[in-house]
Structures are given as structure tokens and as C-alpha cells.
Short mmCIF file of C-alpha atoms in Angstrom, two decimals:
data_model
loop_
_atom_site.label_atom_id
_atom_site.label_comp_id
_atom_site.label_asym_id
_atom_site.label_seq_id
_atom_site.Cartn_x
_atom_site.Cartn_y
_atom_site.Cartn_z
CA MET M 1022 -8.81 30.82 0.89
CA THR M 1023 -5.86 31.09 2.65
CA LYS M 1024 -2.73 29.95 1.45
CA THR M 1025 0.81 30.10 3.27
CA THR M 1026 3.57 28.73 1.63
CA THR M 1027 7.02 27.82 3.04
CA LYS M 1028 10.48 27.03 0.04
CA GLU M 1029 8.21 25.98 -2.60
CA THR M 1030 10.76 25.48 -4.68
CA THR M 1031 12.35 22.54 -2.42
CA HIS M 1032 9.03 21.41 -1.61
CA LYS M 1033 7.85 20.61 -4.80
CA THR M 1034 11.25 18.78 -5.43
CA GLY M 1035 10.02 16.90 -1.79
CA ASN M 1036 6.87 16.19 -3.04
CA GLN M 1037 8.01 14.74 -5.87
CA PHE M 1038 9.41 12.17 -4.71
CA ASP M 1039 7.36 8.75 -4.03
CA TYR M 1040 9.34 7.57 -0.96
CA SER M 1041 6.77 4.51 -0.68
CA ALA M 1042 7.93 3.26 -3.84
CA SER M 1043 11.37 4.31 -3.16
CA ILE M 1044 11.57 2.02 -0.52
CA ALA M 1045 9.81 -0.98 -1.31
CA LYS M 1046 12.36 -1.37 -4.84
CA LEU M 1047 14.80 -0.42 -2.11
CA GLU M 1048 13.53 -3.80 -0.17
CA GLU M 1049 13.22 -5.20 -3.49
CA ILE M 1050 17.37 -5.13 -4.26
CA VAL M 1051 18.25 -6.20 -0.75
CA GLY M 1052 15.35 -9.34 -0.75
CA GLN M 1053 17.02 -10.22 -4.44
CA LEU M 1054 20.78 -10.27 -3.53
CA GLU M 1055 19.69 -11.73 -0.08
CA SER M 1056 18.43 -14.70 -2.43
CA GLY M 1057 21.86 -15.19 -3.33
CA ASN M 1058 20.41 -16.46 -7.16
CA VAL M 1059 21.63 -13.63 -8.59
CA PRO M 1060 24.60 -13.50 -11.09
CA ILE M 1061 27.49 -11.62 -10.05
CA ASP M 1062 27.82 -8.92 -12.59
CA GLN M 1063 23.84 -8.61 -11.90
CA ALA M 1064 24.30 -7.93 -8.55
CA LEU M 1065 26.75 -5.86 -8.96
CA GLU M 1066 24.47 -3.28 -10.68
CA LEU M 1067 21.52 -3.79 -8.21
CA HIS M 1068 24.10 -3.52 -5.83
CA THR M 1069 24.53 0.40 -7.27
CA GLU M 1070 21.46 1.29 -7.63
CA GLY M 1071 20.29 -0.11 -4.11
CA GLN M 1072 23.54 2.84 -3.31
CA LYS M 1073 21.61 5.56 -5.61
CA LEU M 1074 18.05 4.90 -3.64
CA ALA M 1075 19.08 4.81 -0.83
CA ASP M 1076 21.14 7.92 -1.13
CA ASP M 1077 18.33 10.18 -2.53
CA ILE M 1078 15.68 8.35 0.75
CA ALA M 1079 18.49 9.01 3.36
CA ALA M 1080 18.18 12.53 1.63
CA TYR M 1081 14.39 12.82 0.66
CA LEU M 1082 14.16 11.98 4.43
CA GLU M 1083 16.86 14.62 5.73
CA GLN M 1084 15.14 17.81 3.78
CA VAL M 1085 11.55 16.47 4.16
CA GLY M 1086 11.62 18.23 8.13
CA LEU M 1087 12.12 22.04 6.04
CA ASP M 1088 9.51 21.34 3.76
CA ILE M 1089 6.27 22.06 5.24
CA ARG M 1090 3.72 24.39 2.62
CA VAL M 1091 0.01 24.17 4.76
CA GLN M 1092 -3.08 25.45 2.40
CA ALA M 1093 -5.44 26.40 5.23
CA ASN M 1094 -8.88 27.16 3.70
CA LYS M 1095 -10.84 28.82 5.64
CA GLU M 1096 -15.25 29.41 4.84
CA MET S 655 -62.00 55.86 14.08
CA GLN S 656 -62.42 52.93 11.93
CA GLN S 657 -61.20 49.03 12.96
CA TYR S 658 -59.64 48.20 9.50
CA VAL S 659 -60.65 45.35 8.24
CA PHE S 660 -58.16 42.39 6.46
CA GLY S 661 -58.31 39.87 3.43
CA VAL S 662 -57.51 36.87 4.10
CA SER S 663 -54.74 36.47 2.10
CA GLU S 664 -53.51 40.07 3.43
CA PHE S 665 -53.92 39.11 7.22
CA VAL S 666 -51.94 35.84 6.52
CA MET S 667 -49.07 38.01 4.40
CA SER S 668 -49.51 40.34 7.42
CA LEU S 669 -49.18 37.92 10.20
CA ASN S 670 -46.48 36.53 8.48
CA ALA S 671 -44.59 39.40 7.99
CA THR S 672 -45.04 39.77 12.17
CA LEU S 673 -43.68 36.35 12.68
CA GLU S 674 -40.58 36.72 10.73
CA GLY S 675 -39.85 40.47 11.99
CA ALA S 676 -40.67 38.34 15.90
CA PHE S 677 -38.77 35.15 15.30
CA PRO S 678 -36.83 35.05 12.01
CA TYR S 679 -34.93 31.44 13.77
CA VAL S 680 -35.66 30.23 16.40
CA GLU S 681 -35.55 26.45 18.01
CA ILE S 682 -37.56 24.95 20.38
CA GLU S 683 -37.41 21.44 22.41
CA GLY S 684 -40.09 19.36 22.59
CA GLU S 685 -41.14 14.95 21.56
CA LEU S 686 -41.55 14.27 18.50
CA ALA S 687 -45.40 12.55 17.96
CA ASN S 688 -47.16 11.82 14.64
CA PHE S 689 -43.92 12.23 12.23
CA ARG S 690 -44.33 11.09 9.08
CA VAL S 691 -42.24 10.98 5.23
CA SER S 692 -44.56 11.86 2.80
CA LYS S 693 -43.13 10.42 -0.39
CA GLY S 694 -39.69 10.90 0.22
CA LYS S 695 -39.61 14.23 0.56
CA TRP S 696 -41.68 16.06 2.47
CA VAL S 697 -41.28 15.66 6.65
CA TYR S 698 -45.11 16.37 9.02
CA PHE S 699 -44.60 15.43 12.54
CA ASP S 700 -45.84 17.22 16.12
CA LEU S 701 -43.86 18.66 18.42
CA LYS S 702 -45.11 18.64 21.69
CA ASP S 703 -44.69 18.85 26.04
CA GLU S 704 -46.90 17.80 28.49
CA ASN S 705 -49.74 21.22 27.63
CA SER S 706 -48.79 22.10 24.00
CA SER S 707 -48.73 19.89 20.14
CA ILE S 708 -47.63 22.73 17.24
CA LYS S 709 -47.49 21.05 14.01
CA CYS S 710 -44.07 20.73 11.74
CA PHE S 711 -43.04 20.60 8.49
CA ALA S 712 -39.59 19.95 6.96
CA THR S 713 -38.05 18.45 3.98
CA ILE S 714 -36.12 14.94 3.78
CA TYR S 715 -32.72 16.75 3.69
CA SER S 716 -33.04 18.16 6.66
CA LEU S 717 -33.13 15.20 8.72
CA PRO S 718 -30.10 13.86 10.35
CA GLY S 719 -31.41 10.16 10.19
CA PRO S 720 -34.80 8.09 10.45
CA LEU S 721 -36.26 9.81 13.37
CA GLU S 722 -39.31 7.73 15.31
CA ASP S 723 -42.60 9.21 17.93
CA GLY S 724 -41.12 10.07 21.31
CA MET S 725 -38.03 11.19 20.74
CA VAL S 726 -36.45 14.27 22.36
CA VAL S 727 -35.75 16.56 19.09
CA ARG S 728 -33.94 20.34 18.94
CA VAL S 729 -35.69 21.94 16.24
CA ALA S 730 -34.49 24.80 14.37
CA GLY S 731 -36.06 26.89 11.62
CA THR S 732 -39.55 29.71 11.38
CA PRO S 733 -42.56 29.73 12.41
CA ARG S 734 -45.43 30.16 9.71
CA LEU S 735 -49.17 30.09 8.79
CA HIS S 736 -50.03 28.06 5.31
CA GLN S 737 -52.41 30.21 3.42
CA LEU S 738 -53.83 27.23 3.62
CA TYR S 739 -52.63 24.80 6.09
CA ASN S 740 -52.99 26.88 8.82
CA PHE S 741 -49.98 26.99 11.37
CA SER S 742 -47.03 24.78 11.40
CA PHE S 743 -43.30 25.06 12.24
CA GLN S 744 -41.01 25.69 9.06
CA ALA S 745 -38.12 23.52 10.99
CA GLN S 746 -34.64 23.52 9.05
CA SER S 747 -32.86 20.78 11.11
CA ILE S 748 -33.78 18.86 13.61
CA VAL S 749 -31.61 17.12 16.05
CA PRO S 750 -32.12 14.44 18.68
CA ILE S 751 -31.47 15.52 22.09
CA GLY S 752 -30.52 13.85 25.41
CA GLU S 753 -28.42 10.04 25.55
CA GLY S 754 -31.35 8.08 24.51
CA ALA S 755 -32.59 9.88 21.68
CA LEU S 756 -29.55 10.32 20.14
CA LYS S 757 -28.44 6.88 20.83
CA ARG S 758 -32.05 5.67 19.35
CA ALA S 759 -31.42 8.01 15.81
CA ASN S 760 -28.12 6.59 16.17
CA ASP S 761 -28.89 3.25 16.26
CA LEU S 762 -31.90 3.58 13.66
CA LEU S 763 -29.85 5.37 11.30
CA ALA S 764 -26.14 2.44 11.98
CA LEU S 765 -29.74 -0.21 10.33
CA LYS S 766 -30.56 1.64 7.76
CA LEU S 767 -27.32 2.86 5.99
CA GLN S 768 -25.75 -0.57 7.51
CA LYS S 769 -28.12 -2.53 4.77
CA GLU S 770 -27.11 -0.12 2.47
CA GLY S 771 -23.95 -1.57 2.77
CA LEU S 772 -22.28 1.83 3.17
CA PHE S 773 -19.94 0.26 6.54
CA ASP S 774 -19.07 -2.75 4.61
CA GLU S 775 -15.91 -3.61 4.43
CA THR S 776 -15.37 -4.37 1.08
CA ARG S 777 -15.74 -0.45 0.08
CA LYS S 778 -12.83 -0.10 2.70
CA ARG S 779 -9.75 2.21 0.29
CA PRO S 780 -6.75 2.21 1.25
CA LEU S 781 -4.80 5.12 1.92
CA PRO S 782 -1.80 6.34 0.51
CA TYR S 783 1.62 5.62 2.94
CA PRO S 784 2.73 8.37 3.76
CA PRO S 785 0.06 10.68 1.68
CA ARG S 786 2.03 13.90 -0.45
CA HIS S 787 -1.56 16.03 -0.01
CA ILE S 788 -4.45 16.04 1.76
CA ALA S 789 -7.21 17.61 3.01
CA VAL S 790 -7.84 18.09 7.29
CA ILE S 791 -12.05 19.34 7.86
CA THR S 792 -11.73 20.27 11.72
CA SER S 793 -12.23 23.36 13.51
CA ALA S 794 -8.68 24.72 13.15
CA GLN S 795 -9.23 26.17 17.09
CA SER S 796 -9.89 22.65 18.58
CA ALA S 797 -7.40 21.13 20.68
CA ALA S 798 -7.89 18.11 18.79
CA TYR S 799 -6.10 20.02 15.81
CA ALA S 800 -3.46 20.98 17.42
CA ASP S 801 -2.13 17.67 18.32
CA PHE S 802 -3.12 16.09 15.04
CA ILE S 803 -0.95 18.90 13.71
CA LYS S 804 2.13 18.47 16.36
CA ILE S 805 1.94 15.15 16.30
CA THR S 806 2.31 14.82 12.54
CA ASN S 807 5.03 17.53 12.11
CA ALA S 808 6.34 15.00 15.00
CA ARG S 809 6.88 12.61 12.87
CA TRP S 810 6.21 13.42 9.15
CA GLN S 811 6.23 16.39 7.12
CA ALA S 812 6.32 16.46 3.79
CA MET S 813 2.72 17.22 2.44
CA THR S 814 0.32 19.76 2.08
CA PHE S 815 -2.24 20.16 4.30
CA ASP S 816 -5.44 22.27 3.00
CA VAL S 817 -7.69 22.79 5.85
CA TYR S 818 -11.01 22.81 6.29
CA ASP S 819 -11.63 25.30 8.98
CA VAL S 820 -15.88 24.55 10.41
CA LEU S 821 -18.31 24.04 12.34
CA VAL S 822 -17.94 20.48 14.32
CA GLN S 823 -21.31 20.59 16.32
CA GLY S 824 -24.30 22.49 16.52
CA MET S 825 -27.29 22.50 14.67
CA ASN S 826 -25.53 24.03 11.06
CA ALA S 827 -22.58 21.99 11.60
CA PRO S 828 -23.60 18.80 9.09
CA GLY S 829 -24.25 21.62 6.50
CA ALA S 830 -20.79 22.48 6.95
CA LEU S 831 -19.37 19.11 7.22
CA VAL S 832 -20.87 18.60 3.92
CA GLY S 833 -19.87 21.65 2.18
CA ALA S 834 -16.95 20.49 2.50
CA LEU S 835 -16.60 17.55 1.56
CA GLN S 836 -17.77 18.71 -2.06
CA ARG S 837 -15.70 21.77 -2.15
CA ILE S 838 -12.66 19.42 -1.39
CA ASN S 839 -14.39 16.03 -3.79
CA ALA S 840 -14.92 19.94 -6.65
CA GLN S 841 -10.60 20.43 -6.72
CA PRO S 842 -9.03 19.98 -9.62
CA GLU S 843 -6.60 19.11 -7.51
CA LEU S 844 -7.86 16.23 -5.46
CA PRO S 845 -6.16 15.48 -2.52
CA GLU S 846 -4.74 11.68 -2.05
CA VAL S 847 -6.73 11.69 1.76
CA VAL S 848 -9.83 13.44 3.87
CA VAL S 849 -8.85 13.72 7.16
CA MET S 850 -11.82 14.31 9.55
CA ILE S 851 -11.32 15.26 13.08
CA ARG S 852 -12.68 15.98 16.96
CA GLY S 853 -12.05 15.72 20.12
CA GLY S 854 -13.99 14.33 22.45
CA GLY S 855 -17.43 15.61 23.68
CA SER S 856 -20.57 14.80 24.65
CA PRO S 857 -23.02 12.80 22.67
CA GLU S 858 -25.00 15.94 21.61
CA ASP S 859 -21.08 17.97 20.92
CA LEU S 860 -20.66 14.89 18.61
CA ALA S 861 -24.30 14.41 16.81
CA ALA S 862 -22.77 15.88 13.20
CA PHE S 863 -20.82 13.39 12.89
CA SER S 864 -23.81 10.74 12.99
CA ASP S 865 -25.43 12.71 10.23
CA GLU S 866 -27.37 11.02 7.87
CA ARG S 867 -25.68 13.85 5.56
CA VAL S 868 -22.32 13.81 6.71
CA VAL S 869 -22.20 9.80 6.13
CA ARG S 870 -23.72 9.92 3.07
CA ALA S 871 -21.18 12.53 2.20
CA LEU S 872 -18.29 10.51 2.87
CA SER S 873 -18.95 7.41 1.40
CA ALA S 874 -19.63 9.23 -1.63
CA SER S 875 -15.86 11.27 -1.43
CA ARG S 876 -13.80 9.92 -4.28
CA VAL S 877 -11.12 11.04 -1.96
CA PRO S 878 -9.97 8.45 0.67
CA THR S 879 -10.97 9.23 3.60
CA LEU S 880 -9.29 8.63 7.16
CA VAL S 881 -12.59 10.02 10.27
CA ALA S 882 -11.15 10.37 14.00
CA ILE S 883 -13.50 11.89 16.39
CA GLY S 884 -13.92 12.24 20.28
CA HIS S 885 -11.90 9.46 22.29
CA GLU S 886 -11.28 5.60 21.96
CA VAL S 887 -15.14 4.88 22.88
CA ASP S 888 -16.56 7.89 21.24
CA VAL S 889 -17.66 5.61 17.39
CA SER S 890 -19.24 7.88 15.19
CA LEU S 891 -21.13 6.92 11.58
CA ALA S 892 -19.16 9.12 9.79
CA GLU S 893 -16.23 6.80 11.24
CA LEU S 894 -17.90 3.05 10.54
CA ALA S 895 -18.97 4.84 6.89
CA ALA S 896 -14.73 5.97 6.72
CA ASP S 897 -12.11 4.32 4.33
CA LYS S 898 -10.12 3.91 7.84
CA ARG S 899 -11.46 5.15 11.33
CA ALA S 900 -8.78 6.42 14.23
CA SER S 901 -9.19 5.98 17.44
CA THR S 902 -8.68 10.07 18.37
CA PRO S 903 -6.73 13.08 16.26
CA SER S 904 -3.22 12.19 17.81
CA ASN S 905 -4.26 8.46 16.36
CA ALA S 906 -5.29 9.68 13.14
CA ALA S 907 -1.45 10.85 12.63
CA GLU S 908 0.01 8.39 13.77
CA LEU S 909 -1.96 6.01 11.01
CA LEU S 910 -1.97 8.64 8.50
CA THR S 911 2.69 8.71 8.57
CA PRO S 912 5.27 7.09 9.41
CA ASP S 913 7.79 8.15 12.11
CA LYS S 914 10.81 9.63 10.45
CA THR S 915 13.55 8.18 12.89
CA THR S 916 11.99 4.81 12.17
CA GLU S 917 12.49 5.57 8.78
CA LYS S 918 16.29 6.29 8.84
CA ARG S 919 16.47 3.45 10.99
CA HIS S 920 15.21 1.03 8.50
CA VAL S 921 16.71 2.81 5.33
CA ARG S 922 19.82 2.57 7.26
CA SER S 923 19.52 -1.09 7.83
CA LEU S 924 18.86 -1.54 4.13
CA ARG S 925 21.87 0.21 3.53
CA LYS S 926 23.72 -2.63 5.76
CA ALA S 927 22.26 -5.27 4.27
CA LEU S 928 23.09 -4.39 0.30
CA THR S 929 26.97 -3.64 1.79
CA GLU S 930 26.53 -7.05 3.67
CA ASN S 931 24.41 -8.74 0.53
CA ILE S 932 27.08 -7.36 -1.79
CA THR S 933 30.42 -8.60 0.42
CA GLN S 934 28.61 -11.73 1.01
CA THR S 935 27.83 -11.93 -3.16
CA ILE S 936 32.09 -11.20 -3.97
CA SER S 937 33.03 -13.38 -1.52
CA THR S 938 30.97 -16.72 -2.82
CA GLU S 939 32.10 -16.35 -6.88
CA LEU S 940 35.91 -15.52 -5.35
CA GLN S 941 35.25 -19.15 -3.40
CA MET S 942 33.00 -20.50 -6.78
CA VAL S 943 37.01 -19.29 -8.51
CA SER S 944 39.37 -20.66 -6.29
CA VAL S 945 36.88 -24.15 -5.93
CA LEU S 946 37.03 -24.02 -9.89
CA ARG S 947 41.06 -23.02 -10.57
CA LYS S 948 41.82 -26.62 -7.51
CA ASP S 949 40.10 -28.10 -10.00
CA LEU S 950 41.56 -27.16 -13.23
CA GLY S 951 44.84 -27.83 -11.28
CA SER S 952 43.27 -31.76 -10.77
CA ALA S 953 42.30 -31.96 -13.59
CA ARG S 954 45.61 -31.19 -15.69
CA ALA S 955 47.73 -33.43 -13.23
CA TYR S 956 44.59 -36.43 -13.70
CA ILE S 957 45.26 -36.04 -17.39
CA TYR S 958 48.49 -35.89 -17.62
CA ARG S 959 49.29 -38.58 -14.43
CA SER S 960 46.39 -40.66 -16.96
CA ALA S 961 48.78 -40.35 -19.91
CA VAL S 962 51.94 -41.64 -18.40
CA GLU S 963 50.12 -44.54 -17.38
CA ALA S 964 48.75 -45.06 -20.89
CA LEU S 965 52.43 -44.53 -22.52
CA GLU S 966 54.21 -47.24 -19.45
CA ALA S 967 51.17 -50.08 -20.84
CA LYS S 968 52.05 -49.38 -24.41
CA THR S 969 55.61 -49.47 -23.84
CA LYS S 970 55.52 -52.75 -22.21
CA MET S 971 53.04 -54.21 -24.84
CA LEU S 972 55.42 -53.20 -27.23
CA ALA S 973 58.44 -54.91 -25.16
CA VAL S 974 55.67 -57.98 -25.36
CA LEU S 975 55.54 -57.67 -28.87
CA ASP S 976 59.45 -57.17 -29.47
CA PRO S 977 60.95 -60.02 -32.20
CA GLN S 978 63.62 -60.29 -30.75
CA ARG S 979 62.48 -61.33 -26.95
CA PRO S 980 61.37 -64.93 -28.37
CA LEU S 981 65.13 -65.57 -29.73
CA GLN S 982 66.70 -64.19 -26.65
CA GLN S 983 64.15 -67.15 -24.81
CA GLY S 984 66.53 -70.03 -27.77
CA TYR S 985 63.49 -69.82 -30.21
CA ALA S 986 64.76 -68.76 -34.02
CA ILE S 987 62.90 -66.92 -37.09
CA VAL S 988 62.91 -69.47 -40.41
CA ARG S 989 63.43 -67.14 -43.22
CA ASP S 990 62.76 -68.94 -47.20
CA ALA S 991 65.10 -68.08 -50.15
CA ALA S 992 62.76 -64.65 -50.23
CA GLY S 993 63.32 -64.03 -47.05
CA LYS S 994 59.79 -64.20 -45.95
CA THR S 995 59.51 -65.81 -42.59
CA VAL S 996 58.38 -69.55 -42.64
CA LEU S 997 55.58 -70.45 -40.17
CA SER S 998 54.38 -74.08 -41.54
CA GLY S 999 56.35 -77.07 -42.52
CA HIS S 1000 54.08 -77.11 -46.02
CA GLN S 1001 56.14 -74.20 -47.07
CA VAL S 1002 59.37 -76.10 -46.81
CA HIS S 1003 60.68 -78.56 -49.37
CA SER S 1004 63.63 -80.95 -50.01
CA GLY S 1005 66.25 -79.09 -51.29
CA ASP S 1006 65.31 -75.39 -49.95
CA THR S 1007 67.43 -72.84 -48.72
CA LEU S 1008 66.00 -71.17 -45.34
CA ALA S 1009 68.15 -68.77 -43.28
CA ILE S 1010 67.80 -69.51 -39.69
CA GLN S 1011 67.92 -66.20 -37.24
CA PHE S 1012 69.18 -67.31 -34.03
CA LYS S 1013 69.65 -64.25 -31.48
CA ASP S 1014 73.51 -64.07 -32.02
CA ALA S 1015 73.72 -65.09 -35.15
CA VAL S 1016 71.97 -66.12 -38.80
CA VAL S 1017 72.36 -69.53 -40.17
CA GLN S 1018 72.27 -70.81 -44.07
CA ALA S 1019 70.62 -74.81 -44.01
CA GLU S 1020 69.86 -76.88 -46.52
CA VAL S 1021 66.60 -79.23 -46.20
CA LYS S 1022 67.13 -82.37 -46.60
CA ARG S 1023 64.20 -84.38 -46.33
CA LYS S 1024 60.63 -83.25 -44.84
CA GLY S 1025 58.93 -85.50 -42.68
CA ALA S 1026 55.65 -85.38 -40.75
CA THR S 1027 54.82 -83.42 -38.13
CA THR S 1028 55.05 -85.17 -34.70
#
């Protein structure tokens, strides 16, 4: 087995991030706010949570390009 | 010189040793005849051409799928003289040759596997999207793999690749593909997807991906599978058995990963929607407060007005009930000596002294006579 590792530490951080779950949660928050049925205090909390998620996702999308690790298995 | 005389078994052993030396591995092409499977395990058939025929023997595990008489096949293995059953060619692998034979073999295998449900839609598992850890079974030197990596890199790089570099065509390809699948499924840390890719080629080149052993190994994979073999028009049985089929290796990369540029745009639009919605929510809340404030003012004015009106009504009522009012109109109030208001002639008797109150004076009067009321 041949392993090529690039920036493993950063990659681990990136690899633990659940992108699809984060996007789904952000979409859910936007949907809740769009419904207009959320009390103002809850809306403000959702907005804060959504902003944090959007920041995390944006940071993830920026850093993944540099965090490639390829494991090549040869017979 | 005396001629050496062999014992029978000794001659068989000697001949086999000679055959092994001369033909340690040989491939023969010919037409199948008298093909039969015994006890679900042993395979017997003749391989023939216009002038010759040889008997062959194989195990069921060396078959690429169902075969039948008349197919042209290529058989790889070793010739051997059996101690009891004479000469036979011991086949290690058998593959159909020629478009007709390949298609017929594919059709037979497809029918068999379809009946077993290996291609059922209900078996298909969703692929994680995007996956973080994938295993790729391919020829690492192929253009198909290069395309796959290039497009994946351009779209989404947050993945770990385990690349299994194997033979993807030829008689040994099925074994290599099955071996890679088994190794992947034996990993302590399983990948999330197995991707099997190969570029285009002739039907013979792609035959390994319609081999029964490969198709069954794919179906048995604990890890969801994505298979892209050849061009869009080439549909291998491996693709039918996979959880998802991609038309080409490039398409496999597209199905497997989102496009980062598109995702960034999506996140931007979600962020914008967040801001717009919270702004709208706050604005709506402020409008509501404004309306409530206005309503509160209206309510206060109403209450005040009502109170004033009630007071005015009571004042009017008081004025109506003022005992001075009838005196002003010329009426008088009669009181007895005790000062009690006389309301009826029955209260009055002759000789009583009464006080008569006019609007401007009180007059003392004595009752002279009491008559009947007219």
C-alpha cells in the first residue's frame, strides 16, 4: 500500500466537518425564517445560528482545496 | 540398449511433467460443445474447431457466467493427463470471444442475475453526498482515471482516495477486480463509496465488468458502489448491479461530488436570505409595535371620551332630579310641622300647620278645612 499524505492535520479538521448536514441545517433555518411564523426572539437566535453555520461552511469551502490526501493502494 | 519401460502411473506422471514444462500456461480459442455443469461445482465441455476437439475441465468458479454450446470462447489453463479419465485441458478461466458470443453470454447472465434480483431498484442504496472517503478501483495509468481525478479535483477536493490499481481487462481482470472489492470490504475503516471506473474499449476489453464473479462481488459489497465503464452506450452488468451507474468516468466524478463554485453561490444566497428574512422579521415586528402603540392611543382617547360622556349624562340627570327645578316652574313643596314632605291629602288634618316652600320663600299656613280631592 502506498500512501501519500498532504497536510494531514488540516485535512482531518476538514474531513470531520459534515458538509451536507451543515447545508441542510442552514437551509432549514432559512426556511423557518421565511415561514414568518417564528417569534422575534427565536428568529434572532436562528439568525445567529445561521450566520455561524454560513461562516463555517464558507471557511470549509475555502480550505478544502488545499487539503487533499490521496491514499493509493497498489497490488 | 534396452528400452526403458514405464509403469502406467509413472508414465502419466512423466507425461504431465513434460506437459507442464512445455505448456505451463496456454490459451486456446474454440467453440464450446457438450457444455455441462455437474453437481453445481464441476464444469465439463469440449473445445473444438473444424477438425479437432479436446476435452476440458473447470470449476464453476472459473466461469464468467452462464455459457452454452456454440459460443466461441478463449480458455486459459494447462493440459493434463488424468490417471483414470485420460487427457483433458484444465481451464482456469473461460471468456466468450467475439461480439456474438459475448452478447449471448451477457444476455444469459443478465437474465439469471435479474431473476435473482441483483438488479432490483429496491437494492439500490443512496450514495453519501459529498463523500469524504472513497475507494477507487481502476487502472491508475488509464485516461479514465486521469479524467476522473481531474474532474473531481476541479469540483470538490475534500476527500480521501484509496486507489486500487488493478487489471481492468483480460482473463485475470475479474479476479483482480473481485480481490480489490474484497480487500476494500475488509478494511477496518470502510470508505463511504466504492467507485469502479474504466474507459471505453471493445466488448472483449470490457468483458471483465460483465463477469459473474465481479457482478456478485459488487452486489455483496457492504460499501455503496458507483460504477462507470466505457462510454455512455456501453452498459456492463456491473453497472446494473451497482448502487449507481455513471455513463462515463467523468460523469462519475460529477455524480459523486458537488461543484464547489455552485456550492459557494448557494451558500451566498442562503446567507443573503438569512439577512433579508431577519430584516423583514424585525421590520414586521416594529410595524406591529407601531400599530399597537396607535391602538393604545385610540383606546386611551375612547376611554376618556366615554368617561366624559357618562359624566355629562349624570350631570343632566342630576339637573332633572333637582328639587329646585319644580319650584322654579311654580310648584311648591308642602311639609308638616315635623318638616316631613306631605305627599298626600290623607296626611293633612284640619288645624295642622304646614310649611309651604315656594321658589323664593317659605310660608307657614294653617289647614282650615279638608275637602275631597277633585
